[in-house]
mmCIF file of C-alpha atoms in Angstrom:
data_model
loop_
_atom_site.group_PDB
_atom_site.id
_atom_site.type_symbol
_atom_site.label_atom_id
_atom_site.label_comp_id
_atom_site.label_asym_id
_atom_site.label_seq_id
_atom_site.Cartn_x
_atom_site.Cartn_y
_atom_site.Cartn_z
ATOM 1 C CA MET A 1 -1.837 -16.801 -5.450
ATOM 2 C CA ASP A 2 -2.072 -18.536 -8.790
ATOM 3 C CA HIS A 3 -3.851 -15.729 -10.676
ATOM 4 C CA TYR A 4 -3.490 -11.996 -11.063
ATOM 5 C CA VAL A 5 -5.092 -8.977 -12.670
ATOM 6 C CA ASP A 6 -3.327 -5.828 -13.810
ATOM 7 C CA ILE A 7 -5.023 -2.459 -13.550
ATOM 8 C CA THR A 8 -3.211 0.118 -15.639
ATOM 9 C CA LEU A 9 -3.740 3.844 -15.247
ATOM 10 C CA ARG A 10 -4.729 5.650 -18.424
ATOM 11 C CA PRO A 11 -2.657 8.745 -19.226
ATOM 12 C CA ASP A 12 -4.532 11.913 -18.317
ATOM 13 C CA PRO A 13 -3.137 15.420 -18.900
ATOM 14 C CA ASP A 14 -5.180 16.784 -15.991
ATOM 15 C CA PHE A 15 -4.270 14.180 -13.376
ATOM 16 C CA PRO A 16 -0.710 12.905 -12.915
ATOM 17 C CA ALA A 17 -0.214 9.160 -12.414
ATOM 18 C CA PRO A 18 0.665 9.418 -8.679
ATOM 19 C CA LEU A 19 -2.596 11.247 -7.997
ATOM 20 C CA LEU A 20 -4.577 8.612 -9.875
ATOM 21 C CA MET A 21 -2.710 5.819 -8.087
ATOM 22 C CA ASN A 22 -3.694 7.394 -4.756
ATOM 23 C CA ALA A 23 -7.352 7.289 -5.794
ATOM 24 C CA LEU A 24 -7.100 3.752 -7.181
ATOM 25 C CA PHE A 25 -5.380 2.418 -4.083
ATOM 26 C CA ALA A 26 -7.902 4.147 -1.793
ATOM 27 C CA LYS A 27 -10.706 2.424 -3.704
ATOM 28 C CA LEU A 28 -8.912 -0.913 -3.407
ATOM 29 C CA HIS A 29 -8.548 -0.438 0.353
ATOM 30 C CA ARG A 30 -12.243 0.396 0.768
ATOM 31 C CA ALA A 31 -13.221 -2.627 -1.349
ATOM 32 C CA LEU A 32 -10.997 -4.986 0.649
ATOM 33 C CA VAL A 33 -12.484 -3.654 3.892
ATOM 34 C CA SER A 34 -16.085 -3.902 2.711
ATOM 35 C CA HIS A 35 -15.565 -7.430 1.309
ATOM 36 C CA SER A 36 -13.351 -8.696 4.117
ATOM 37 C CA ALA A 37 -15.836 -11.448 5.004
ATOM 38 C CA GLN A 38 -15.539 -12.911 1.496
ATOM 39 C CA LEU A 39 -11.924 -12.086 0.704
ATOM 40 C CA GLY A 40 -10.458 -12.226 4.219
ATOM 41 C CA GLY A 41 -6.779 -11.459 3.582
ATOM 42 C CA ARG A 42 -6.612 -13.545 0.407
ATOM 43 C CA LEU A 43 -5.680 -10.757 -2.035
ATOM 44 C CA GLY A 44 -2.257 -9.203 -2.339
ATOM 45 C CA ALA A 45 -1.105 -6.146 -4.242
ATOM 46 C CA SER A 46 2.097 -5.150 -5.980
ATOM 47 C CA PHE A 47 3.316 -2.389 -8.253
ATOM 48 C CA PRO A 48 5.294 -3.829 -11.193
ATOM 49 C CA GLY A 49 6.501 -0.383 -12.306
ATOM 50 C CA HIS A 50 7.644 0.836 -8.913
ATOM 51 C CA VAL A 51 10.886 2.721 -8.481
ATOM 52 C CA GLY A 52 11.882 2.315 -4.877
ATOM 53 C CA THR A 53 15.307 3.856 -4.662
ATOM 54 C CA GLY A 54 17.109 6.981 -5.713
ATOM 55 C CA ARG A 55 15.425 10.293 -6.325
ATOM 56 C CA ALA A 56 12.399 9.133 -8.293
ATOM 57 C CA LEU A 57 10.272 7.216 -5.805
ATOM 58 C CA GLN A 58 7.113 6.116 -7.572
ATOM 59 C CA LEU A 59 4.697 3.245 -7.582
ATOM 60 C CA GLY A 60 4.310 3.478 -11.329
ATOM 61 C CA GLU A 61 1.183 3.302 -13.415
ATOM 62 C CA ARG A 62 0.111 -0.285 -12.803
ATOM 63 C CA LEU A 63 -1.472 -1.974 -9.794
ATOM 64 C CA ARG A 64 -1.330 -5.767 -9.827
ATOM 65 C CA LEU A 65 -3.689 -7.794 -7.672
ATOM 66 C CA HIS A 66 -2.820 -11.373 -6.752
ATOM 67 C CA GLY A 67 -4.954 -14.219 -5.505
ATOM 68 C CA GLU A 68 -7.057 -17.192 -6.441
ATOM 69 C CA ALA A 69 -9.200 -16.639 -9.541
ATOM 70 C CA SER A 70 -12.415 -16.879 -7.500
ATOM 71 C CA ALA A 71 -11.266 -14.142 -5.076
ATOM 72 C CA LEU A 72 -10.216 -11.843 -7.924
ATOM 73 C CA ASP A 73 -13.529 -12.473 -9.700
ATOM 74 C CA THR A 74 -15.407 -11.634 -6.494
ATOM 75 C CA LEU A 75 -13.571 -8.330 -6.186
ATOM 76 C CA LEU A 76 -13.984 -7.392 -9.845
ATOM 77 C CA ALA A 77 -17.706 -8.231 -9.732
ATOM 78 C CA SER A 78 -18.174 -5.775 -6.859
ATOM 79 C CA ASP A 79 -17.791 -2.694 -9.088
ATOM 80 C CA TRP A 80 -15.108 -1.333 -6.787
ATOM 81 C CA LEU A 81 -13.612 0.589 -9.734
ATOM 82 C CA SER A 82 -16.695 2.773 -10.002
ATOM 83 C CA GLY A 83 -15.479 6.332 -10.540
ATOM 84 C CA MET A 84 -12.099 5.133 -11.825
ATOM 85 C CA ARG A 85 -13.264 3.525 -15.075
ATOM 86 C CA ASP A 86 -12.250 6.574 -17.141
ATOM 87 C CA HIS A 87 -8.815 6.543 -15.522
ATOM 88 C CA SER A 88 -7.947 2.860 -15.411
ATOM 89 C CA LEU A 89 -7.950 -0.177 -17.627
ATOM 90 C CA PRO A 90 -8.350 -3.537 -15.859
ATOM 91 C CA ALA A 91 -7.045 -6.569 -17.724
ATOM 92 C CA PRO A 92 -8.785 -9.940 -17.512
ATOM 93 C CA VAL A 93 -7.869 -12.296 -14.701
ATOM 94 C CA ALA A 94 -4.948 -14.432 -15.871
ATOM 95 C CA PRO A 95 -2.844 -17.292 -14.489
ATOM 96 C CA VAL A 96 0.560 -16.476 -13.032
ATOM 97 C CA PRO A 97 3.299 -17.359 -15.524
ATOM 98 C CA ALA A 98 5.318 -20.475 -14.782
ATOM 99 C CA GLY A 99 8.674 -19.816 -13.197
ATOM 100 C CA ALA A 100 7.621 -16.575 -11.484
ATOM 101 C CA GLN A 101 9.675 -15.499 -8.524
ATOM 102 C CA HIS A 102 8.118 -14.190 -5.322
ATOM 103 C CA ARG A 103 8.494 -11.212 -3.036
ATOM 104 C CA VAL A 104 6.966 -9.640 0.026
ATOM 105 C CA VAL A 105 5.267 -6.298 -0.587
ATOM 106 C CA ARG A 106 4.770 -4.611 2.747
ATOM 107 C CA ARG A 107 3.839 -1.411 4.474
ATOM 108 C CA VAL A 108 6.673 0.383 6.237
ATOM 109 C CA GLN A 109 5.953 2.864 9.004
ATOM 110 C CA ALA A 110 8.541 5.330 10.264
ATOM 111 C CA GLN A 111 8.755 7.210 13.518
ATOM 112 C CA SER A 112 8.565 10.438 11.560
ATOM 113 C CA SER A 113 6.953 12.760 14.075
ATOM 114 C CA PRO A 114 8.901 13.450 17.264
ATOM 115 C CA GLU A 115 6.011 15.609 18.479
ATOM 116 C CA ARG A 116 3.604 12.668 18.260
ATOM 117 C CA LEU A 117 6.109 10.453 20.091
ATOM 118 C CA ARG A 118 6.453 13.097 22.815
ATOM 119 C CA ARG A 119 2.695 13.354 23.281
ATOM 120 C CA ARG A 120 2.431 9.582 23.564
ATOM 121 C CA LEU A 121 5.325 9.377 26.029
ATOM 122 C CA ALA A 122 3.910 12.228 28.129
ATOM 123 C CA ARG A 123 0.464 10.615 28.202
ATOM 124 C CA ARG A 124 1.726 7.142 29.099
ATOM 125 C CA HIS A 125 4.227 8.216 31.730
ATOM 126 C CA GLN A 126 2.519 11.378 32.972
ATOM 127 C CA LEU A 127 5.402 13.651 31.981
ATOM 128 C CA ASP A 128 5.264 17.333 31.192
ATOM 129 C CA ALA A 129 6.078 18.590 27.694
ATOM 130 C CA ALA A 130 9.594 19.752 28.601
ATOM 131 C CA GLU A 131 10.599 16.394 30.044
ATOM 132 C CA ALA A 132 9.122 14.540 27.070
ATOM 133 C CA ALA A 133 11.042 16.868 24.695
ATOM 134 C CA GLN A 134 14.247 16.155 26.576
ATOM 135 C CA ARG A 135 13.761 12.397 26.239
ATOM 136 C CA ILE A 136 12.713 12.528 22.572
ATOM 137 C CA PRO A 137 14.731 15.125 20.633
ATOM 138 C CA ASP A 138 13.925 16.175 17.076
ATOM 139 C CA SER A 139 16.893 14.106 15.873
ATOM 140 C CA VAL A 140 14.941 10.835 16.342
ATOM 141 C CA ALA A 141 12.720 11.623 13.348
ATOM 142 C CA GLN A 142 13.076 9.004 10.627
ATOM 143 C CA THR A 143 12.552 9.642 6.961
ATOM 144 C CA LEU A 144 11.829 6.879 4.504
ATOM 145 C CA ARG A 145 13.104 6.670 0.942
ATOM 146 C CA LEU A 146 10.304 4.507 -0.385
ATOM 147 C CA PRO A 147 7.436 5.087 -2.815
ATOM 148 C CA TRP A 148 4.104 5.863 -1.179
ATOM 149 C CA VAL A 149 0.429 6.528 -1.681
ATOM 150 C CA GLN A 150 -1.408 9.377 -0.022
ATOM 151 C CA LEU A 151 -4.538 8.197 1.772
ATOM 152 C CA ARG A 152 -7.162 9.644 4.077
ATOM 153 C CA SER A 153 -8.004 7.751 7.224
ATOM 154 C CA SER A 154 -11.709 6.981 7.476
ATOM 155 C CA SER A 155 -11.473 6.846 11.273
ATOM 156 C CA THR A 156 -9.494 10.046 11.950
ATOM 157 C CA ASP A 157 -10.047 11.876 8.627
ATOM 158 C CA GLN A 158 -6.297 12.591 8.583
ATOM 159 C CA ASN A 159 -4.173 12.385 5.443
ATOM 160 C CA PHE A 160 -1.188 10.095 5.682
ATOM 161 C CA ARG A 161 1.443 8.530 3.496
ATOM 162 C CA LEU A 162 1.468 4.762 3.269
ATOM 163 C CA PHE A 163 5.022 3.758 2.378
ATOM 164 C CA ILE A 164 5.384 0.552 0.377
ATOM 165 C CA GLU A 165 8.468 -1.631 0.134
ATOM 166 C CA HIS A 166 8.994 -4.427 -2.373
ATOM 167 C CA GLY A 167 11.229 -6.982 -0.687
ATOM 168 C CA PRO A 168 13.979 -9.057 -2.285
ATOM 169 C CA LEU A 169 13.124 -11.687 -4.859
ATOM 170 C CA LEU A 170 12.645 -15.180 -3.457
ATOM 171 C CA PRO A 171 12.618 -18.521 -5.319
ATOM 172 C CA HIS A 172 9.648 -19.937 -3.350
ATOM 173 C CA PRO A 173 6.377 -18.478 -2.091
ATOM 174 C CA LEU A 174 5.791 -17.803 1.597
ATOM 175 C CA PRO A 175 2.246 -18.335 2.904
ATOM 176 C CA GLY A 176 0.312 -15.832 4.970
ATOM 177 C CA THR A 177 -2.472 -13.292 4.910
ATOM 178 C CA PHE A 178 -2.765 -9.787 3.542
ATOM 179 C CA SER A 179 -3.972 -6.633 5.231
ATOM 180 C CA PRO A 180 -6.915 -4.552 4.016
ATOM 181 C CA TYR A 181 -4.297 -2.699 1.955
ATOM 182 C CA GLY A 182 -3.346 -5.908 0.120
ATOM 183 C CA LEU A 183 0.077 -5.840 1.798
ATOM 184 C CA SER A 184 1.738 -8.350 4.106
ATOM 185 C CA LEU A 185 4.672 -8.486 6.488
ATOM 186 C CA GLY A 186 5.547 -12.047 5.505
ATOM 187 C CA ALA A 187 3.387 -13.479 2.726
ATOM 188 C CA THR A 188 4.723 -13.243 -0.805
ATOM 189 C CA VAL A 189 3.093 -12.411 -4.106
ATOM 190 C CA PRO A 190 4.325 -13.752 -7.445
ATOM 191 C CA TRP A 191 6.717 -11.425 -9.221
ATOM 192 C CA PHE A 192 7.167 -11.453 -12.963
#
């Protein structure tokens, strides 16, 4: 995690920044999946312009990728930005500034659909719909106040929101691996 590359979205009057970030992040996910043998959880992602609280929840207009220079070069050489070149501006790979702090950037999943929970409970415990509804009322639904990207699952073809939380700043890095989304439950990325 000693290098990074910033990919900044270009302003476009026809496509708002959140829509472009969805497309950019989807391309990143597909690239990390297709190059998992070479990159294998070695690249992290963060959003330096994110606004994670209050009313305006946004990831901003910049995606930052973190990793060793060789891993970032491998990803950039793969032409994963094909189709996004008119909408994004990748900077050259650069070393992380001295004195950077660190933070975990992770995916957060909520139990947002009581109906899905009821179906799962009914299937696992062979309950009827009424009994499952009694055990899991609508009031258990959770809502998250975090910025997100809208993605489409390649396995189920369903749209879903991937909520992203930037954890507290830490003075020292924490080792670990990153998911095919470039996120981690425990590994940190440099923050500057």
